Coordinates of C-alpha atoms and ligand atoms in Angstrom, one line a residue:
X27 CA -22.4 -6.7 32.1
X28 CA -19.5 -9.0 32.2
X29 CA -16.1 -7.9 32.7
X30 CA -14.6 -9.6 29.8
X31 CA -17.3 -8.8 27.1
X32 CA -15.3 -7.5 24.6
X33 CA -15.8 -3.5 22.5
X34 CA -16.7 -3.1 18.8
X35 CA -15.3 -0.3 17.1
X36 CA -17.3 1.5 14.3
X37 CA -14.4 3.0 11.9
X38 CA -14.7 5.4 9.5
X39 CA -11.7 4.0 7.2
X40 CA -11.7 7.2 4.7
X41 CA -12.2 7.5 1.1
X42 CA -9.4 5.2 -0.2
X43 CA -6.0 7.2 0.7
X44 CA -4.8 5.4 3.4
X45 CA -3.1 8.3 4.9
X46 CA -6.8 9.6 5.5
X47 CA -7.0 7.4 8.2
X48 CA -7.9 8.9 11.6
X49 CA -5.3 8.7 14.3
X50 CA -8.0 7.4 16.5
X51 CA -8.5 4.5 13.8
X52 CA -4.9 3.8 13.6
X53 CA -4.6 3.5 16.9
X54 CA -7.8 1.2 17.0
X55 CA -6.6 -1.3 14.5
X56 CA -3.3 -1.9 16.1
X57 CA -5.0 -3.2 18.9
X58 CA -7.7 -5.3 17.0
X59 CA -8.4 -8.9 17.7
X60 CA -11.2 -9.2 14.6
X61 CA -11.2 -6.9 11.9
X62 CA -13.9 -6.9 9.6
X63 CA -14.1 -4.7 6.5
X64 CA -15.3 -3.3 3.6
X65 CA -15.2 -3.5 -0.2
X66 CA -14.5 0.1 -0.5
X67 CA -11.7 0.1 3.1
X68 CA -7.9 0.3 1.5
X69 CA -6.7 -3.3 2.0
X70 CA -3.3 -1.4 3.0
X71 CA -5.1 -0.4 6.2
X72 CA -5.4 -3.7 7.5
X73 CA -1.4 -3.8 8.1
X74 CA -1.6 -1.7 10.4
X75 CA -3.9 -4.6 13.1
X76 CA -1.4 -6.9 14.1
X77 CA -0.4 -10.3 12.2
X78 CA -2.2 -12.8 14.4
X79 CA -5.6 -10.3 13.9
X80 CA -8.4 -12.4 12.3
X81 CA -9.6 -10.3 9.0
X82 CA -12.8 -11.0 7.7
X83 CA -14.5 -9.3 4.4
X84 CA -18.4 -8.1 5.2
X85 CA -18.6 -6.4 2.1
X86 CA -21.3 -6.6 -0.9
X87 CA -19.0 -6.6 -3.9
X88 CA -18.9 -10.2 -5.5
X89 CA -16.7 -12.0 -3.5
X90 CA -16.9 -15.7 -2.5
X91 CA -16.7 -15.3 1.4
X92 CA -18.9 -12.2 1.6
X93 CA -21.1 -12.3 4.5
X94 CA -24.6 -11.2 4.7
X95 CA -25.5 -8.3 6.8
X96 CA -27.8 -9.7 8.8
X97 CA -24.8 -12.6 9.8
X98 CA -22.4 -9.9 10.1
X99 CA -24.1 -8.1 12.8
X100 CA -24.4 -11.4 14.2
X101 CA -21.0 -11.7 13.9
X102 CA -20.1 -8.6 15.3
X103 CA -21.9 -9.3 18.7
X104 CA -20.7 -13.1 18.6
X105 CA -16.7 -12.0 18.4
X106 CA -17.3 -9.2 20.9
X107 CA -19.2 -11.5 23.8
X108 CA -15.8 -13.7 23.3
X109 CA -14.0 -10.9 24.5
X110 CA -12.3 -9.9 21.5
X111 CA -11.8 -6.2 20.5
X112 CA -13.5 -5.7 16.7
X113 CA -12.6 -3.3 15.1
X114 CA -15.7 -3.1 12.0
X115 CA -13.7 -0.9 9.2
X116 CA -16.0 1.1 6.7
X117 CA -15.5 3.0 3.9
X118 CA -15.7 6.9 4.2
X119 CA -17.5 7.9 7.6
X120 CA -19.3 4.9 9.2
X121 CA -22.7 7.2 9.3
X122 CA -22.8 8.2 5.9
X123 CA -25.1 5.9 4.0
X124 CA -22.9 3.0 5.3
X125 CA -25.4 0.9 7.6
X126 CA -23.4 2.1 10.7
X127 CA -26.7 3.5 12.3
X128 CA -27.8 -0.1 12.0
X129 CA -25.1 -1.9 13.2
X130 CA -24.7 0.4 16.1
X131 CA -28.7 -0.1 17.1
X132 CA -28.2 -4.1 16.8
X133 CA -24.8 -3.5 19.1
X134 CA -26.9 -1.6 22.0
X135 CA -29.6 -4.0 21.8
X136 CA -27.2 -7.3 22.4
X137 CA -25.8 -5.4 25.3
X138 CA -22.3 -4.8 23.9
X139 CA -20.4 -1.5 24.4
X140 CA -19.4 0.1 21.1
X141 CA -18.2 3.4 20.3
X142 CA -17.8 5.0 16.4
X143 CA -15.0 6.9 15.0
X144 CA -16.1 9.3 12.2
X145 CA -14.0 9.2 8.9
X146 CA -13.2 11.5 6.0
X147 CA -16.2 10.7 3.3
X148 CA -15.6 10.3 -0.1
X149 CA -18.3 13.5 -0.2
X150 CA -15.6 16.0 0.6
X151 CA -12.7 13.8 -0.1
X152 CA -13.2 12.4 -3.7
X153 CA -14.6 15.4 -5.3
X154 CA -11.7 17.5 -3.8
X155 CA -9.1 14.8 -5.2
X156 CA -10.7 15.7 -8.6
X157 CA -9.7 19.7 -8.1
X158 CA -13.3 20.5 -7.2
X159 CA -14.4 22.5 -3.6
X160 CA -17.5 21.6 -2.2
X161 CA -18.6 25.2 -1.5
X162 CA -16.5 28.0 -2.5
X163 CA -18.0 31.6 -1.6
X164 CA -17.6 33.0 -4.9
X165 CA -19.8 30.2 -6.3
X166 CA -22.6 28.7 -3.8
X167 CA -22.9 28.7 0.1
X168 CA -23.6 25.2 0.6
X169 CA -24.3 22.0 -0.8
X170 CA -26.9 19.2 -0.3
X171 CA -26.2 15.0 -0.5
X172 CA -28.6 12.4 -1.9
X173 CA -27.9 8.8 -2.1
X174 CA -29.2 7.5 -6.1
X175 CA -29.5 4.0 -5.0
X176 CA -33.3 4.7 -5.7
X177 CA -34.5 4.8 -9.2
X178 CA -35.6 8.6 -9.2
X179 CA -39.1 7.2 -11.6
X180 CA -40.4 5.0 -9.0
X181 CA -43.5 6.4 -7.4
X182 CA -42.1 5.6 -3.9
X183 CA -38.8 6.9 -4.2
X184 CA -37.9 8.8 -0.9
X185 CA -36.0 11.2 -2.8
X186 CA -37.8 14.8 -3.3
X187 CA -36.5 15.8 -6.6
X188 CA -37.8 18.2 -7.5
X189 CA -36.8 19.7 -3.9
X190 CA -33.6 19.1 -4.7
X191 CA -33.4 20.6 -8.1
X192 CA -34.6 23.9 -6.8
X193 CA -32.1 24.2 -3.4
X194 CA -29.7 26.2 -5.0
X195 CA -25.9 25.0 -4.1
X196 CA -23.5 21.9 -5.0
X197 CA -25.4 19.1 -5.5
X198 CA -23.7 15.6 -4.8
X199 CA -25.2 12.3 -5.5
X200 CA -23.9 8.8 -4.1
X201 CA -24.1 5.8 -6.0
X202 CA -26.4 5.6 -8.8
X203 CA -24.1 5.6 -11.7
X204 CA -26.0 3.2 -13.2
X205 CA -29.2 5.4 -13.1
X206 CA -27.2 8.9 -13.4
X207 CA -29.6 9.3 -16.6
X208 CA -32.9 9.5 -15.3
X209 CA -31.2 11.3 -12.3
X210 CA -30.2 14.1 -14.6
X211 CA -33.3 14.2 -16.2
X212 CA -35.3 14.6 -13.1
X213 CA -33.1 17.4 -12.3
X214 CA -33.9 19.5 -15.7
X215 CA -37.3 18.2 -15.6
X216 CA -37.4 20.6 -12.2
X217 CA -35.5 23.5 -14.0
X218 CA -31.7 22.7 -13.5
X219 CA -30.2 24.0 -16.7
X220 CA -28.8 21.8 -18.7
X221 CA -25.9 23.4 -19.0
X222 CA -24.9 23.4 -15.3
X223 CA -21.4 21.4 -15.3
X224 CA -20.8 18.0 -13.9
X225 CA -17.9 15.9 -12.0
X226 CA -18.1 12.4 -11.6
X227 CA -14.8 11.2 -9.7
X228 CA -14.4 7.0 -9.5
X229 CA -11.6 5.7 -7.4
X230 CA -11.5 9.3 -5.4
X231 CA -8.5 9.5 -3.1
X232 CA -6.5 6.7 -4.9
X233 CA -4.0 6.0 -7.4
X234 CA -6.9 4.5 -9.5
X235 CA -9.3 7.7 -9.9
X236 CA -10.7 8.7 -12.6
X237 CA -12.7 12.1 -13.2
X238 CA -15.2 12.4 -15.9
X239 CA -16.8 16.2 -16.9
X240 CA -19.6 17.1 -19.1
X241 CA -22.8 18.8 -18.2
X242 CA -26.3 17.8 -16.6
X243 CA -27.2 17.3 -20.3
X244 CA -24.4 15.0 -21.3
X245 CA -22.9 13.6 -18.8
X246 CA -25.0 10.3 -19.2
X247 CA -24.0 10.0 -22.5
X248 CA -20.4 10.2 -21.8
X249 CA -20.7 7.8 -19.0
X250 CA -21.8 5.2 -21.7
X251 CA -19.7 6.0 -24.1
X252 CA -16.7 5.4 -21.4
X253 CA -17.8 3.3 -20.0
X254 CA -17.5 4.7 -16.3
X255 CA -18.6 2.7 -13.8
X256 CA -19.5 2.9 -9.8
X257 CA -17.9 3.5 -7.5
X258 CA -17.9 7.2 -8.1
X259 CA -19.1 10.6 -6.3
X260 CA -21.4 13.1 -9.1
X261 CA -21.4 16.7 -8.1
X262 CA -23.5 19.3 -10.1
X263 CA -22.9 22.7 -9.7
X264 CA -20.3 25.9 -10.6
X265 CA -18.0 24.5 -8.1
X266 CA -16.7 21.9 -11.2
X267 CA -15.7 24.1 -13.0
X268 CA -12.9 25.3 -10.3
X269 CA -11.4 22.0 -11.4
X270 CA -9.5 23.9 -14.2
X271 CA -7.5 25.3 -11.2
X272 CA -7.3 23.4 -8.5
X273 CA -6.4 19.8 -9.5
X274 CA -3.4 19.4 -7.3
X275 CA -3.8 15.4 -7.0
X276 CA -4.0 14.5 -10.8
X277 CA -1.5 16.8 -11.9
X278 CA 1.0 14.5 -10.1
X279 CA 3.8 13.2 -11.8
X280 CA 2.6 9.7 -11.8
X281 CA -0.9 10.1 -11.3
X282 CA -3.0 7.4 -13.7
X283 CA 0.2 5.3 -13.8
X284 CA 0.0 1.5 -11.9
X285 CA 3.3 0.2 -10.7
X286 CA 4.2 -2.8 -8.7
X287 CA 6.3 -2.7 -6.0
X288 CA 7.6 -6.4 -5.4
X289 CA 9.3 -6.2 -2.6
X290 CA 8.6 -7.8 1.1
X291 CA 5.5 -6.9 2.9
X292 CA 7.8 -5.4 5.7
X293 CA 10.0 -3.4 3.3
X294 CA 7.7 -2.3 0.5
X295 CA 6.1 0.9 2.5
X296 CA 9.0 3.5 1.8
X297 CA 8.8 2.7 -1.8
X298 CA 5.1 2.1 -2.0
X299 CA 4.8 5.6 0.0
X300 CA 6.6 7.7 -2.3
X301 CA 4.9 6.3 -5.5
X302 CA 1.2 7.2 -4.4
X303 CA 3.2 10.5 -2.9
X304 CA 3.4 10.9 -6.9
X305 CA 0.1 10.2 -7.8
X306 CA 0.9 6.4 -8.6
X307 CA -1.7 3.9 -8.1
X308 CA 0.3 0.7 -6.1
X309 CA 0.0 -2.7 -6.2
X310 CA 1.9 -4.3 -3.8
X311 CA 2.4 -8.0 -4.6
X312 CA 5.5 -8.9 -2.8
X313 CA 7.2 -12.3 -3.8
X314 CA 9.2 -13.0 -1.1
X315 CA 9.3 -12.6 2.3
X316 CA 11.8 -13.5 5.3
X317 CA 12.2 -16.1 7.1
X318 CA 14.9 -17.8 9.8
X319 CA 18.1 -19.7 7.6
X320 CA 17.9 -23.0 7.2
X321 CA 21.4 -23.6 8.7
X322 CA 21.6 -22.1 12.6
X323 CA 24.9 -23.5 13.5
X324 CA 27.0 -21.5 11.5
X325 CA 25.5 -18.1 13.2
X326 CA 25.3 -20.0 16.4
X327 CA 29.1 -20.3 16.1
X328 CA 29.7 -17.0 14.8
X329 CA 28.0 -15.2 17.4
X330 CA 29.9 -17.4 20.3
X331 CA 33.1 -16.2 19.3
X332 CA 31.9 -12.2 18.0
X333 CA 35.3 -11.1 19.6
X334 CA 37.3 -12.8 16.9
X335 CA 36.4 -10.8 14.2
X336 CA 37.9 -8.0 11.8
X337 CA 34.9 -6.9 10.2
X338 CA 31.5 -7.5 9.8
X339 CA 29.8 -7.2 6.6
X340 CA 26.0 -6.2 5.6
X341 CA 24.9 -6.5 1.9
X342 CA 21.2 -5.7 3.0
X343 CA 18.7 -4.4 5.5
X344 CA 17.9 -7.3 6.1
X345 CA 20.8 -9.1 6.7
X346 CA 20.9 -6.3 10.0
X347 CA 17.8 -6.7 11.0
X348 CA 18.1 -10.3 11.2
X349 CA 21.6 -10.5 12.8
X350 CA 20.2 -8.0 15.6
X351 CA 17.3 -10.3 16.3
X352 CA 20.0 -13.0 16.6
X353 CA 22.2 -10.6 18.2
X354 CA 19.9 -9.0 21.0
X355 CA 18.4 -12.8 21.9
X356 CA 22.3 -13.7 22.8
X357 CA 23.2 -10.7 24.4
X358 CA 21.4 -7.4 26.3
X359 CA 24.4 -4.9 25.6
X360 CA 25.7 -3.6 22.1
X361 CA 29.4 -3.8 23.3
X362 CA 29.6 -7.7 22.9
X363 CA 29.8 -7.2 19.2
X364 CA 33.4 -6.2 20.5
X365 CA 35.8 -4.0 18.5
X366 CA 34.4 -5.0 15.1
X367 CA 34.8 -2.6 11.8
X368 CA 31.3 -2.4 10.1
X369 CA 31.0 -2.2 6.4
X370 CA 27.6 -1.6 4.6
X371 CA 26.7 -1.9 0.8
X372 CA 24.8 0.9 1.0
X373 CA 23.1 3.8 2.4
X374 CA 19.7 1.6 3.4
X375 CA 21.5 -0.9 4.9
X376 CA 24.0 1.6 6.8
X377 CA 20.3 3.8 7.8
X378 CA 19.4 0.6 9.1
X379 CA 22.9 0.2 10.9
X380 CA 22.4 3.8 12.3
X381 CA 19.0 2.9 13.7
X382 CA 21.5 1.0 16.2
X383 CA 23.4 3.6 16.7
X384 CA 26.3 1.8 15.2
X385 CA 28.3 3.9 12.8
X386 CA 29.6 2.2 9.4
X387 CA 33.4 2.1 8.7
X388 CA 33.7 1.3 4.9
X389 CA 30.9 2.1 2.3
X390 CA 31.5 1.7 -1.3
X391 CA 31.1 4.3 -3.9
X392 CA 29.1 2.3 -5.8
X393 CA 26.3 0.3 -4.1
X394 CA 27.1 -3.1 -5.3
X395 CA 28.1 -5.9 -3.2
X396 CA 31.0 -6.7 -5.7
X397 CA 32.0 -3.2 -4.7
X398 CA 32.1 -4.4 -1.0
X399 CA 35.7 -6.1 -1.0
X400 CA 37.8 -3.4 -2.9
X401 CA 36.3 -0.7 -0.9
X402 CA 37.3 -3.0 2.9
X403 CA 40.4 -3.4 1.2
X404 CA 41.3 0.0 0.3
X405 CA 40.3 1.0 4.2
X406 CA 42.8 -1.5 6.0
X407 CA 44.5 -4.4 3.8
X408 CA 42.5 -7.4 5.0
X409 CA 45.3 -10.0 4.6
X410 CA 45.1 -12.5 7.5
X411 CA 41.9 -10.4 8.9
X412 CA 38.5 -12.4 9.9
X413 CA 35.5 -11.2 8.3
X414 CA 32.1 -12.3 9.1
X415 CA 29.4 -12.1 6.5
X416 CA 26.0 -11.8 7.8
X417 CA 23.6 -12.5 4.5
X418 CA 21.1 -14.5 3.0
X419 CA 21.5 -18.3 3.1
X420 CA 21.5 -18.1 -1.0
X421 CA 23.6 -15.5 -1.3
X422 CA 26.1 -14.1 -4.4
X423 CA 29.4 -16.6 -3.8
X424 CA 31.5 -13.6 -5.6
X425 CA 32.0 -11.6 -2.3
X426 CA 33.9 -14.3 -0.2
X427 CA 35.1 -15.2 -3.3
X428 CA 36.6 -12.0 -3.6
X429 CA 37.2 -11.4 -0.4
X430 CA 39.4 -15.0 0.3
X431 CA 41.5 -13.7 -3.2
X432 CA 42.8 -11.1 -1.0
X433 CA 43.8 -13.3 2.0
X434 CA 40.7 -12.5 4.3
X435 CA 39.4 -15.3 6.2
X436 CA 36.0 -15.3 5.8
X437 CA 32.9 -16.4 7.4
X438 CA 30.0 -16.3 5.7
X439 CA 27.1 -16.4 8.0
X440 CA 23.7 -17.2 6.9
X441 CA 21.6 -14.7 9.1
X442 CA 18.2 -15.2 7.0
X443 CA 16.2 -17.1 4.2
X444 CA 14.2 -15.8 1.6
X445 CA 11.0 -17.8 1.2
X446 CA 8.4 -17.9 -1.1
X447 CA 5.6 -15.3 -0.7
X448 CA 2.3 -16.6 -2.7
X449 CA -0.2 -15.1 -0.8
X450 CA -2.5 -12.5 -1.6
X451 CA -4.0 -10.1 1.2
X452 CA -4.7 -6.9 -0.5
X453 CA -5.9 -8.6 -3.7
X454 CA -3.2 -6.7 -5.4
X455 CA -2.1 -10.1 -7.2
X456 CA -5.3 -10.7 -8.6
X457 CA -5.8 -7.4 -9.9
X458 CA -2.3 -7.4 -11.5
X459 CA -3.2 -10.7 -13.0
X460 CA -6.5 -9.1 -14.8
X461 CA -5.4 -5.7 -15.7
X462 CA -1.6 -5.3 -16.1
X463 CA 0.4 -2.6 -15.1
X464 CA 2.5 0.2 -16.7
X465 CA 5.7 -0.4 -14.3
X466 CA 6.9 -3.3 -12.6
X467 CA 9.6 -2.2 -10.4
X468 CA 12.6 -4.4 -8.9
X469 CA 14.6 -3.8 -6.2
X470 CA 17.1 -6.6 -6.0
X471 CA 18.0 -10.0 -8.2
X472 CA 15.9 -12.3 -5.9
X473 CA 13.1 -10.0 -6.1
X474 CA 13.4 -10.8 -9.9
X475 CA 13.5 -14.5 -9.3
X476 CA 10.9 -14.5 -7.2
X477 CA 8.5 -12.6 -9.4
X478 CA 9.3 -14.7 -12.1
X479 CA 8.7 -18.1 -10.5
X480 CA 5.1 -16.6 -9.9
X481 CA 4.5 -14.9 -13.0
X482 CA 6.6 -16.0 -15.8
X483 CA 7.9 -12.5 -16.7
X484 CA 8.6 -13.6 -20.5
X485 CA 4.9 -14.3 -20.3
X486 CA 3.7 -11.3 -19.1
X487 CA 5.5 -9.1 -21.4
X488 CA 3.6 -10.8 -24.0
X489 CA 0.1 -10.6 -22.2
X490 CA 0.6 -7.2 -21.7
X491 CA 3.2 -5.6 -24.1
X492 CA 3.0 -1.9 -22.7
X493 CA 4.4 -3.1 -19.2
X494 CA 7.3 -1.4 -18.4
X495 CA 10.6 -2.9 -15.9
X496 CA 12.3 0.0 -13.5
X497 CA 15.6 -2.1 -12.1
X498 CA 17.1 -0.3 -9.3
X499 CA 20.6 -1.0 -10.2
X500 CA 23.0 -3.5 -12.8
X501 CA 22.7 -6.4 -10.4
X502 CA 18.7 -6.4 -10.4
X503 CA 19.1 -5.3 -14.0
X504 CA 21.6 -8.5 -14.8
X505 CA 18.5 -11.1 -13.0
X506 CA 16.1 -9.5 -15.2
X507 CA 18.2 -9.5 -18.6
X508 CA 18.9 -13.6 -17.6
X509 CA 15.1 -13.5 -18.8
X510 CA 15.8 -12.3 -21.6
X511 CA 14.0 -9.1 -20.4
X512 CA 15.0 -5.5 -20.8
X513 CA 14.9 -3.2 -18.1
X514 CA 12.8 -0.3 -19.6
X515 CA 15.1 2.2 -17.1
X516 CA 17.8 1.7 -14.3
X517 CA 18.1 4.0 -11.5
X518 CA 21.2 6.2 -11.6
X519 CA 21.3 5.7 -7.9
X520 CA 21.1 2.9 -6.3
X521 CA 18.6 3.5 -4.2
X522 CA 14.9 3.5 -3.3
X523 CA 14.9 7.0 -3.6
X524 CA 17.1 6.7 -6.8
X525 CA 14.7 4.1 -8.2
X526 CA 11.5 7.1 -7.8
X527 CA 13.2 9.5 -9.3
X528 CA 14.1 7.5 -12.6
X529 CA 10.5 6.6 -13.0
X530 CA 9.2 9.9 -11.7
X531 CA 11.5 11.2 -14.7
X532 CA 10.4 8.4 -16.8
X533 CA 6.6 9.6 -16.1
X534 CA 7.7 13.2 -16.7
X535 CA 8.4 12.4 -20.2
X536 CA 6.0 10.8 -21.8
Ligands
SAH627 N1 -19.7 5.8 4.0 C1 -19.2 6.1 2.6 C2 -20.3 6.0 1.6 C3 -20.8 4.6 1.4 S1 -22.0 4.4 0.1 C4 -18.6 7.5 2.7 O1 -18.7 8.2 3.7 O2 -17.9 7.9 1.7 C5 -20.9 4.0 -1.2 C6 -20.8 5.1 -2.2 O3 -19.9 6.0 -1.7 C7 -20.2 4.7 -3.5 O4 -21.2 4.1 -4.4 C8 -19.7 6.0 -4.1 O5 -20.8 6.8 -4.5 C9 -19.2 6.6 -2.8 N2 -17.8 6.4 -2.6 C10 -17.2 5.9 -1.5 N3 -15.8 5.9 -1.7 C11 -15.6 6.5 -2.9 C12 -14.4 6.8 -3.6 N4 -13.2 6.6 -3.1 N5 -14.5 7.5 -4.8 C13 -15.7 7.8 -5.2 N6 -16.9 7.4 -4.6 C14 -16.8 6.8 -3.4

């Protein structure tokens, strides 16, 4: 074979929780050229490929650009003989009624070198999620899978029912939701009492499950009446009735509760993580995102004559990232900053800072960029001192405002633009549109803006008149109340971690 054929990679992509995720897969998909995945794969997981990665859906759902099977293998083999590194990301384990046998067979018969990385399937995965052990030994010693794709009448089904209704043991049942009636009643026609308890867990793993109980006798009624719907894990047995016990994951504080974290693709993770650490089910539809300031001269300036200044002053993470970039492209040591004071709004931005190993001199009590001045001028007084502003090209005029009041001189250095962000990658957007949520959370004014000029907040609020605002602080607040909108809570802190707690509170109380 060729040296530069390329390697397909059969991943098992877990139930739904990304932080199922095998290190193996992890470390597969950051090195992906092609990634190609499922409907059931957690769009979060595709993050972690890089950027430039081409992502294509092979999924069945209903989706326009689905491709057929039969093309995707094609497809598979095609992108590997260019050389390129696949990485083919499926739901659960890739082996488990997934088509990765198939795949596999059609990769060894076109000659290109694959290898398969086992996941965590939504066997063991959902139906623990729901409080409910597979096997437990005070209850059954083992437990047998079927897939109910088949309709359990046909003469030709493959399925041996009533085998299956006399192995004693949990009994789990993929797919077939839609024929979970005639499944059940094959299972009493062969002497499984009625009576013999039921889980049917939808969504397992993620913010968006859903657990339904009943019996082998009901439970097809109270699937209509519900109105449950695929895709879901059924297990039958005693084991269910553990549930009463051991549902750690939906006791959470905001398990069953959809927020949306609107904040930049590259910053929303910290937030995101410690909302579905709570049970929440995320949709992360960032608005904006960051991109190089329009005007480069000013920075070009400031960073030729760094020695100059007083002070340098950071009203965001981002503002230090982006200086730094700037920074580290003019200069290979840290000491050319020269013998600057550093003051931070707050404690992300100064955790940001300390990333750098640069300590910050001045941080105000309150986190507020209005706060910044008083607090620098409190520290030293800053009459006649330079001060150099590295910010967002549209930033708040109030700080050099305030900061030129008390006879700083005062450069205010765009460092980065906020731009737009209207795509939609993890189809977060287009769920939000169709089902709402019960928070929205903001983290700054711009965020607001932003979310706005997409969504038409007033409108919203209208659409969906349970939805709920978390602001993370008065400034974010103020944006929102220019609406004309309310913020349902504000975060005593100021701070990511002060914004979860408020809601996590919030959820607690209701
Ligand atoms: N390879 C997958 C199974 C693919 S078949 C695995 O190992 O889990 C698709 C079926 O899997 C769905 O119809 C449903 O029955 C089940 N399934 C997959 N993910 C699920 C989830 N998060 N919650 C509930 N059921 C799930």
């Amino acid at each position: 074979m060729a040296d530069d054929t390329g390697f397909v990679y059969l991943v098992g992509a877990g139930p739904g929780d990304s932080g199922l995720l095998t290190m193996r897969g992890g470390e597969l998909l950051a090195r992906a050229d092609v990634v190609v995945y499922d409907a059931l794969v957690n769009p979060d997981l595709l993050r972690l490929a890089p950027r430039e990665a081409e992502f294509l859906y092979g999924g069945k759902r209903a989706k326009a650009h689905a491709i057929p099977q039969s093309d995707l293998n094609q497809l598979l083999v095609d992108k590997a003989k260019e050389g390129k590194t696949v990485v083919r990301l499926k739901g659960g384990d890739p082996y488990v009624f997934g088509r990765g046998g198939e795949e596999a067979e059609e990769l060894r018969e076109a000659g290109i070198p694959f290898e398969v990385i086992p996941g965590v399937t939504s066997i063991i995965a959902a139906t623990n999620y729901a409080g409910i052990p597979i096997t437990h030994r005070d209850v059954c010693s083992g437990f047998t899978v079927v897939t109910g794709h088949e309709d359990p009448n046909k003469e030709s089904s493959s399925i041996d029912w009533e085998a299956l209704a006399k192995i004693s043991g949990t009994k789990v049942i993929l797919m077939g939701v839609e024929r979970i009636g005639r499944i059940m009643e094959n299972l009493m026609k062969y002497g499984v009492e009625g009576t013999t308890p039921v889980g049917m867990v939808r969504w397992g793993t993620t913010g968006r499950q859903e657990t339904l109980v009943g019996t082998v006798a009901d439970i097809a009624a109270k699937v209509a009446d519900q109105g449950f719907k695929a895709p879901a894990v059924t297990v039958v047995g005693d084991v269910v009735d553990l549930r009463d016990r051991l549902n750690w994951f939906e006791e959470r504080a905001l398990f069953g509760k959809r927020i949306v974290v609107t904040r930049t693709r590259a910053q929303a993770s910290q937030l995101s993580h410690r909302l579905i650490e709570n049970g929440a089910d995320v949709l992360e539809i960032p608005t904006i995102k960051i991109g190089p300031p329009k005007r480069r001269d000013v920075l070009v300036e400031a960073m030729a004559a760094l020695g100059e200044y007083d002070w340098i002053v950071f009203t965001s993470p981002n503002g230090v990232t982006a200086f730094f970039d700037y920074f580290f492209r003019a200069f290979v040591d840290v000491r050319n900053l020269g013998n600057l004071r550093i003051a931070a709004v707050g404690p992300a931005t100064a955790a940001k800072l300390a990333d750098l190993h640069l300590k910050v001199d001045v941080m105000p009590q309150k986190y507020l960029a209005s706060e910044v001045a008083s607090a620098i001028h409190a520290y030293e007084n800053v009459d006649n001192l330079k001060m150099l502003l590295a910010r967002a090209e549209q930033a708040n005029p109030e700080l050099p405002k305030e900061l030129l009041e008390l006879g700083a001189i005062v450069d205010d250095v765009p460092v980065y633009e906020t731009i737009i962000e209207d795509q939609d990658a993890n189809g977060a957007a287009a769920r939000f549109k169709e089902e709402g949520a019960d928070w929205i959370t903001f983290t700054s004014s711009s965020t607001v803006e932003h979310f706005h000029a997409r969504f038409d907040l007033p409108a919203l609020a209208k659409t969906f008149p349970e939805m709920k605002f978390a602001s993370i602080g008065p400034e974010t607040s103020k944006g929102l109340k220019s609406l004309g909108m309310e913020p349902t809570i504000e975060a005593a802190e100021h701070t990511i971690d002060g914004l979860v707690d408020a809601l996590v509170a919030a959820g607690a109380s209701e």
